[in-house]
C-alpha positions in Angstrom: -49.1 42.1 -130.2 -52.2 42.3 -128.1 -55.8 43.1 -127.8 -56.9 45.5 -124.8 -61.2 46.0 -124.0 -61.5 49.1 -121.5 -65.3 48.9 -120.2 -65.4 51.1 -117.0 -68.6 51.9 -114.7 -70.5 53.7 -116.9 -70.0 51.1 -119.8 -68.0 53.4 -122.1 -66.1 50.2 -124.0 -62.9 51.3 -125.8 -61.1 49.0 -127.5 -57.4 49.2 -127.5 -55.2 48.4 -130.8 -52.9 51.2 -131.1 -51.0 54.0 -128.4 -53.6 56.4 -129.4 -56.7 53.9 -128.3 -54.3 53.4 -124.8 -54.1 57.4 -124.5 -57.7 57.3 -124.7 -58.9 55.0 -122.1 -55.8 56.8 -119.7 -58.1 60.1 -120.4 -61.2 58.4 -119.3 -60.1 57.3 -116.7 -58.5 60.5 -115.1 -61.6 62.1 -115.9 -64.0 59.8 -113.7 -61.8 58.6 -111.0 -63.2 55.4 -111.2 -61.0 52.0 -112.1 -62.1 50.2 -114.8 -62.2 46.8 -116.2 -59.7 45.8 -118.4 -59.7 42.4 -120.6 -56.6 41.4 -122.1 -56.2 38.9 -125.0 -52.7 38.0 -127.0 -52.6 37.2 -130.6 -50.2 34.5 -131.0 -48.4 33.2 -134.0 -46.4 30.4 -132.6 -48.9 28.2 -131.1 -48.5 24.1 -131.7 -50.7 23.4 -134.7 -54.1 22.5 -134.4 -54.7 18.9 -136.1 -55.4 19.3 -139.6 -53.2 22.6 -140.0 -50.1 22.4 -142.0 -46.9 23.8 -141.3 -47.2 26.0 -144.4 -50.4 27.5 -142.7 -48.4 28.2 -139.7 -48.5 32.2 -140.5 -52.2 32.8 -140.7 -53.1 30.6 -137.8 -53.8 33.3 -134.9 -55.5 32.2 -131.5 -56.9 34.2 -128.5 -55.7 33.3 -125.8 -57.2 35.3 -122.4 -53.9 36.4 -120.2 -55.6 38.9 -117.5 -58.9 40.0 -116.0 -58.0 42.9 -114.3 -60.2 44.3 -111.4 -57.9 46.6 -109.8 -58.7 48.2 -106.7 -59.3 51.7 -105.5 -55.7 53.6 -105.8 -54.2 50.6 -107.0 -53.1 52.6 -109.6 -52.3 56.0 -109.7 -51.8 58.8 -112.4 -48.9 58.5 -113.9 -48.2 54.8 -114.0 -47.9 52.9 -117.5 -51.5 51.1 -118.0 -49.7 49.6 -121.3 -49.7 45.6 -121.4 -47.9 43.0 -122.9 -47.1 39.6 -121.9 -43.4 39.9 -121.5 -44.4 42.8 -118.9 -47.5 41.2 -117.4 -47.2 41.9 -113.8 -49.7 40.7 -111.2 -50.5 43.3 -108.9 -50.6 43.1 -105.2 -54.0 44.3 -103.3 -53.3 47.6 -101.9 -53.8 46.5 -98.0 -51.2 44.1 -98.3 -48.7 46.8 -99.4 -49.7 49.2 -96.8 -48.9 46.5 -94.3 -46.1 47.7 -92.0 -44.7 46.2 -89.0 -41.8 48.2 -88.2 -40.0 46.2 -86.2 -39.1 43.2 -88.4 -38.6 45.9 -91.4 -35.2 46.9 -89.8 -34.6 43.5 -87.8 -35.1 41.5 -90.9 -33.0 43.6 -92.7 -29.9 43.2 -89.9 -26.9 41.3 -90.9 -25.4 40.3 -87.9 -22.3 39.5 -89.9 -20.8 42.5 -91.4 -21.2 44.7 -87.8 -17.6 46.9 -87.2 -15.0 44.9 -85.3 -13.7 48.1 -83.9 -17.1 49.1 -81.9 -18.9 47.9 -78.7 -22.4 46.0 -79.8 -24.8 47.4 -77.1 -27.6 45.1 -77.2 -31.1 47.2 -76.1 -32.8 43.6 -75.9 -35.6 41.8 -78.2 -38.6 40.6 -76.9 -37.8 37.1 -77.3 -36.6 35.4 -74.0 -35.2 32.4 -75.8 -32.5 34.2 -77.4 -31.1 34.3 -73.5 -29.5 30.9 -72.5 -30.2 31.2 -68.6 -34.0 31.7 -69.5 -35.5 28.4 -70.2 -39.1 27.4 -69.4 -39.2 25.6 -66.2 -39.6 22.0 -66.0 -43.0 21.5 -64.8 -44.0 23.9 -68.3 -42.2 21.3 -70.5 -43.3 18.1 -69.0 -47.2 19.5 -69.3 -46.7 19.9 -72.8 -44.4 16.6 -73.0 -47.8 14.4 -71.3 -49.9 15.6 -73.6 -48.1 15.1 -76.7 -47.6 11.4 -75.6 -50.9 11.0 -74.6 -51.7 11.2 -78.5 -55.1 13.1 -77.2 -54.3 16.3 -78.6 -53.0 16.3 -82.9 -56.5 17.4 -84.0 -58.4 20.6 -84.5 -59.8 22.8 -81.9 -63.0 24.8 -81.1 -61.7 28.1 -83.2 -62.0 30.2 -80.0 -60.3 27.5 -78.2 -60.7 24.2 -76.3 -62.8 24.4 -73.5 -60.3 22.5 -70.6 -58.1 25.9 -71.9 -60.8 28.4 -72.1 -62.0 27.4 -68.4 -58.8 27.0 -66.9 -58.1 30.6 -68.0 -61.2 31.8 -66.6 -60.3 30.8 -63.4 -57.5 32.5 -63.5 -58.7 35.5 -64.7 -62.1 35.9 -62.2 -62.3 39.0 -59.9 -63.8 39.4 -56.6 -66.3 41.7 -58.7 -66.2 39.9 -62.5 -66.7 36.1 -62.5 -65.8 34.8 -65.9 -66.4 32.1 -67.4 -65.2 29.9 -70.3 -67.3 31.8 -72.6 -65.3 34.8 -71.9 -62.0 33.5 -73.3 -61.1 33.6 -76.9 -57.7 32.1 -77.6 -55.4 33.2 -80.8 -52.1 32.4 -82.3 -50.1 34.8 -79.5 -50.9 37.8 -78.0 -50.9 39.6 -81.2 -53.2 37.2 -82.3 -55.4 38.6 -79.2 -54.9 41.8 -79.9 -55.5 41.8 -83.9 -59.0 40.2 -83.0 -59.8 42.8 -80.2 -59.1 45.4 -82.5 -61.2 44.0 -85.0 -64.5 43.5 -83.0 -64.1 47.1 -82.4 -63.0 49.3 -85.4 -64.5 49.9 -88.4 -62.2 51.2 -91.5 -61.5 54.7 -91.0 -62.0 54.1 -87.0 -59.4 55.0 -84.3 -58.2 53.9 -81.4 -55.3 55.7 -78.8 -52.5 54.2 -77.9 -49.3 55.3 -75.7 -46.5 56.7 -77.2 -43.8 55.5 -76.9 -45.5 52.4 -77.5 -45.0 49.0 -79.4 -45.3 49.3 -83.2 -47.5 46.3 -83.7 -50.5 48.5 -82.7 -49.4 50.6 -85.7 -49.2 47.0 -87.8 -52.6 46.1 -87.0 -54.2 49.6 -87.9 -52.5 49.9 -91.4 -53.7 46.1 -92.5 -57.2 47.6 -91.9 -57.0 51.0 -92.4 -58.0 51.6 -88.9 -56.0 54.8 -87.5 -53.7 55.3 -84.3 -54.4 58.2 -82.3 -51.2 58.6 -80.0 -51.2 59.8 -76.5 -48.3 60.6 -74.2 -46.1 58.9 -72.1 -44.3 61.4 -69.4 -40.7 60.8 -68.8 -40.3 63.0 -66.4 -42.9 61.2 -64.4 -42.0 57.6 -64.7 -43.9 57.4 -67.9 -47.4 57.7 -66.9 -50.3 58.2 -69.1 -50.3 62.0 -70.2 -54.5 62.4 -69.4 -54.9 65.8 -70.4 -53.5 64.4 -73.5 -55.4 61.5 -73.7 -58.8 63.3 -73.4 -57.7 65.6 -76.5 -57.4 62.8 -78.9 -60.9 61.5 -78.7 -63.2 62.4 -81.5 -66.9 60.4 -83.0 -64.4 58.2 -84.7 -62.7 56.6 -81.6 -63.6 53.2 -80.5 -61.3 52.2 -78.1 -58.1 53.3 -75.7 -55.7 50.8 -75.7 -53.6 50.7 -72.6 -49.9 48.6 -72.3 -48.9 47.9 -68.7 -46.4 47.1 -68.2 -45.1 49.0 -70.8 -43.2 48.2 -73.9 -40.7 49.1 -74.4 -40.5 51.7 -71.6 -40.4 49.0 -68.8 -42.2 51.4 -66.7 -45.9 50.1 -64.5 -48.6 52.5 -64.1 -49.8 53.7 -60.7 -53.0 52.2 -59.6 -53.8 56.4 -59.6 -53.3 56.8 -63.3 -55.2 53.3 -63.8 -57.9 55.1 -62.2 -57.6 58.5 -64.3 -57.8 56.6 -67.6 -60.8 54.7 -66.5 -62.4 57.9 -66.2 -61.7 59.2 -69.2 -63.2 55.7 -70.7 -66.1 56.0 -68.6 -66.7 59.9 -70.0 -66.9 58.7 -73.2 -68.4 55.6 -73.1 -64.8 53.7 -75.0 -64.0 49.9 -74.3 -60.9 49.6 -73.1 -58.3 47.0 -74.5 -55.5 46.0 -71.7 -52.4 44.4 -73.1 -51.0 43.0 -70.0 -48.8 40.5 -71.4 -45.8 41.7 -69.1 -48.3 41.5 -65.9 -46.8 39.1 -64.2 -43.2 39.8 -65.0 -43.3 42.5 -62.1 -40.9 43.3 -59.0 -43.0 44.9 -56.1 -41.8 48.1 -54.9 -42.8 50.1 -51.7 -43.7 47.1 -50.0 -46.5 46.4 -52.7 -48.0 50.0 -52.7 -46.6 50.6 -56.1 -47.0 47.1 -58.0 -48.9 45.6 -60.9 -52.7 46.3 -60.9 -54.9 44.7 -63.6 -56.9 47.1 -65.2 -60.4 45.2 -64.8 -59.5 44.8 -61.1 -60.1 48.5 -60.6 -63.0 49.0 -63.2 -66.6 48.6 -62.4 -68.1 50.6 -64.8 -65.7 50.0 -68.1 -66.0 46.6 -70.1 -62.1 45.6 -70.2 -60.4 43.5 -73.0 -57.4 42.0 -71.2 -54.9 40.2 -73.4 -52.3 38.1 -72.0 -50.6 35.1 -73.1 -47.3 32.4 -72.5 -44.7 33.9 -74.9 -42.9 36.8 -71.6 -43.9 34.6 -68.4 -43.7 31.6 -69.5 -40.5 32.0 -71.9 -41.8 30.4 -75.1 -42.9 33.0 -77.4 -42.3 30.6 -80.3 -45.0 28.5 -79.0 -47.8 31.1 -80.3 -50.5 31.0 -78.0 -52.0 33.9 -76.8 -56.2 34.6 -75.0 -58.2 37.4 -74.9 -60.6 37.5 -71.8 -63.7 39.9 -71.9 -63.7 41.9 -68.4 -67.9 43.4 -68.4 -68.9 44.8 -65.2 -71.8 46.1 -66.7 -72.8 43.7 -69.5 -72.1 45.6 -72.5 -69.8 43.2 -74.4 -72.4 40.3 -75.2 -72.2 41.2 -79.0 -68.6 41.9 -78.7 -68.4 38.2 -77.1 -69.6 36.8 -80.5 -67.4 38.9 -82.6 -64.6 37.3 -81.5 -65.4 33.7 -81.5 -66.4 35.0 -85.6 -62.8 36.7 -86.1 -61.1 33.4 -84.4 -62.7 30.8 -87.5 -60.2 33.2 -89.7 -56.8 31.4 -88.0 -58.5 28.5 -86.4 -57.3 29.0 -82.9 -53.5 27.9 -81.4 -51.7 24.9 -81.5 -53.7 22.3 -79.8 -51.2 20.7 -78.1 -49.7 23.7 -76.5 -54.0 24.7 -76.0 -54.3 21.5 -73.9 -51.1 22.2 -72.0 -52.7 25.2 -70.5 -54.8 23.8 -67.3 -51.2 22.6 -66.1 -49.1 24.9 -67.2 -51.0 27.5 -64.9 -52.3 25.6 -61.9 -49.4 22.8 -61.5 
């Protein structure tokens, strides 16, 4: 009980009464690979009556009504699948990237019911990322009374600069300047989290069908972020047997035309593990070789016990890199212990002045989400310095 138009590319119109008309338009449109247009009307018979129409007329009185335009996407549907339409079966389809969305993670920990676990068996916890769940981590009290002043102060309930508001943005340059890199406020980009951060960084870099390395083992959002955008995850090796440093040899073999970034996680998660300022050093050389950017997640970087008197700690990738423009991500949610306040920064490292275009690619991607909470965005100045 409906009426179907198929009008594809080539403006081949079939119109669609019967199973043999639907058979037709399925040919078609196996034979060019292309997806077509597809205009779908009902013929009703039980619609109110229009004035002047008797009940006794209530038979021939037929109406289109229009109950899809359908401009499906590529692969959105497949061979095989049932093109036939009614309105009891209308379903609206979902764009492909949404569907190829994966975070990995949440797909099991959502799942988890917490409640039906064996009483019989030991729960070994392997931890979660989220320091709140502990109840002897709790942000310390100078972190809560900065964000307590400026929520009385009534200053801070509007909307921000989409990159972030400037008191923020130059209190994180500060802390982020090297002997060898002076930033500046222009340098920061703030997002909601690190993963914010990181989602933007990828974005001013990759291109569909791009790649970028990461480690492996590494943390799945990196996979999350390249399947929204059909970006792709090139993944080079961490070596147990060596405290899980970068695999370089392994790195270098991954690179191809189509790479656009390494993306390096120290400290690492989830192997815990810190690189040597040595194998900082390596993979700066394999960036410089091929001329890739180099995006630092660093969100753990402060969140380090020395060892070896110091000789073996924490080193910042940009402090060691005077020939490879650094992305260094970082944020509140691990130091701080308030993940759930979602505010994270990006800071461009350039030695060598190669990032100015990448500079205003992020301030674009940032007007997507419209920067952090402001309240937590004004906090910043004294959360770090006070």
């Amino acid at each position: 009980n409906f009426n179907a138009t198929y009008i594809d590319e080539e403006n081949e119109k079939i119109t669609i009464g019967k199973e043999s008309d639907l058979e037709e338009a399925i040919t078609r449109y196996k034979s060019l690979k292309k997806i077509p247009k597809i205009y779908v009307s009902m013929r009703q018979h039980t619609l109110p009556m229009p004035d002047g129409v008797s009940a006794a007329s209530r038979s021939t009185v037929t109406q289109d009504v229009n109950i899809a335009h359908f401009y499906p996407q590529q692969n959105r549907y497949h061979d095989g699948d049932n093109l036939s339409l009614s309105a009891s079966q209308w379903v609206v389809q979902p764009s492909l990237s949404s569907m190829q969305t994966r975070n990995k993670i949440f797909e099991v920990i959502d799942q988890l019911d917490m409640t039906i676990l064996p009483k019989d068996k030991e729960f070994i916890s392997i931890s979660i990322g989220d320091p709140s769940k502990y109840p002897n981590l709790l942000p310390s009290n100078s972190v809560v009374r900065a964000v307590q002043s400026k929520l009385l102060s009534q200053q801070s309930n509007g909307y921000s600069v989409s990159y972030g508001m400037q008191e923020a943005r130059i209190a994180l340059s500060k802390k982020y300047s090297l002997p060898h890199i002076k930033c500046t406020e222009e340098d920061v980009v703030l997002g909601i989290g690190a993963s914010d951060a990181i989602n933007m960084s990828l974005c001013a870099l990759l291109n569909e069908g791009d790649n970028f390395l990461v480690p492996q083992p590494g943390y799945p959002f990196y996979d999350t972020v390249a399947s929204r955008y059909a970006f792709k995850t090139r993944k080079y090796d961490l070596d147990p047997d060596n405290e899980w440093q970068v695999d370089i040899k392994h790195m270098r073999s991954l690179i191809d035309k189509r790479t656009k970034a390494i993306l390096v996680n120290n400290p690492s998660n989830p192997c815990g593990s810190v690189l040597t300022e040595h194998n900082l050093r390596q993979i700066l050389k394999v960036a410089e070789d091929y001329s890739l950017p180099i995006i630092a997640d660093e969100v753990y970087g402060e969140m380090v016990y020395d060892s070896d008197d110091g000789k073996n700690g924490f080193y910042a990738m940009a402090s060691l890199s005077t020939k490879v423009p650094i992305l260094t991500v970082g944020g509140l949610s691990k130091q701080y212990l308030v993940p759930g306040w979602r505010c994270g920064w990006v800071v461009i490292h350039d030695p060598i002045g190669a990032m100015v275009k990448i500079r205003s690619a992020l301030q674009k991607l940032s007007t997507v989400l419209l920067g952090p909470n402001t309240l937590i965005q004004a906090s910043i100045p004294s959360i770090l310095f006070e």
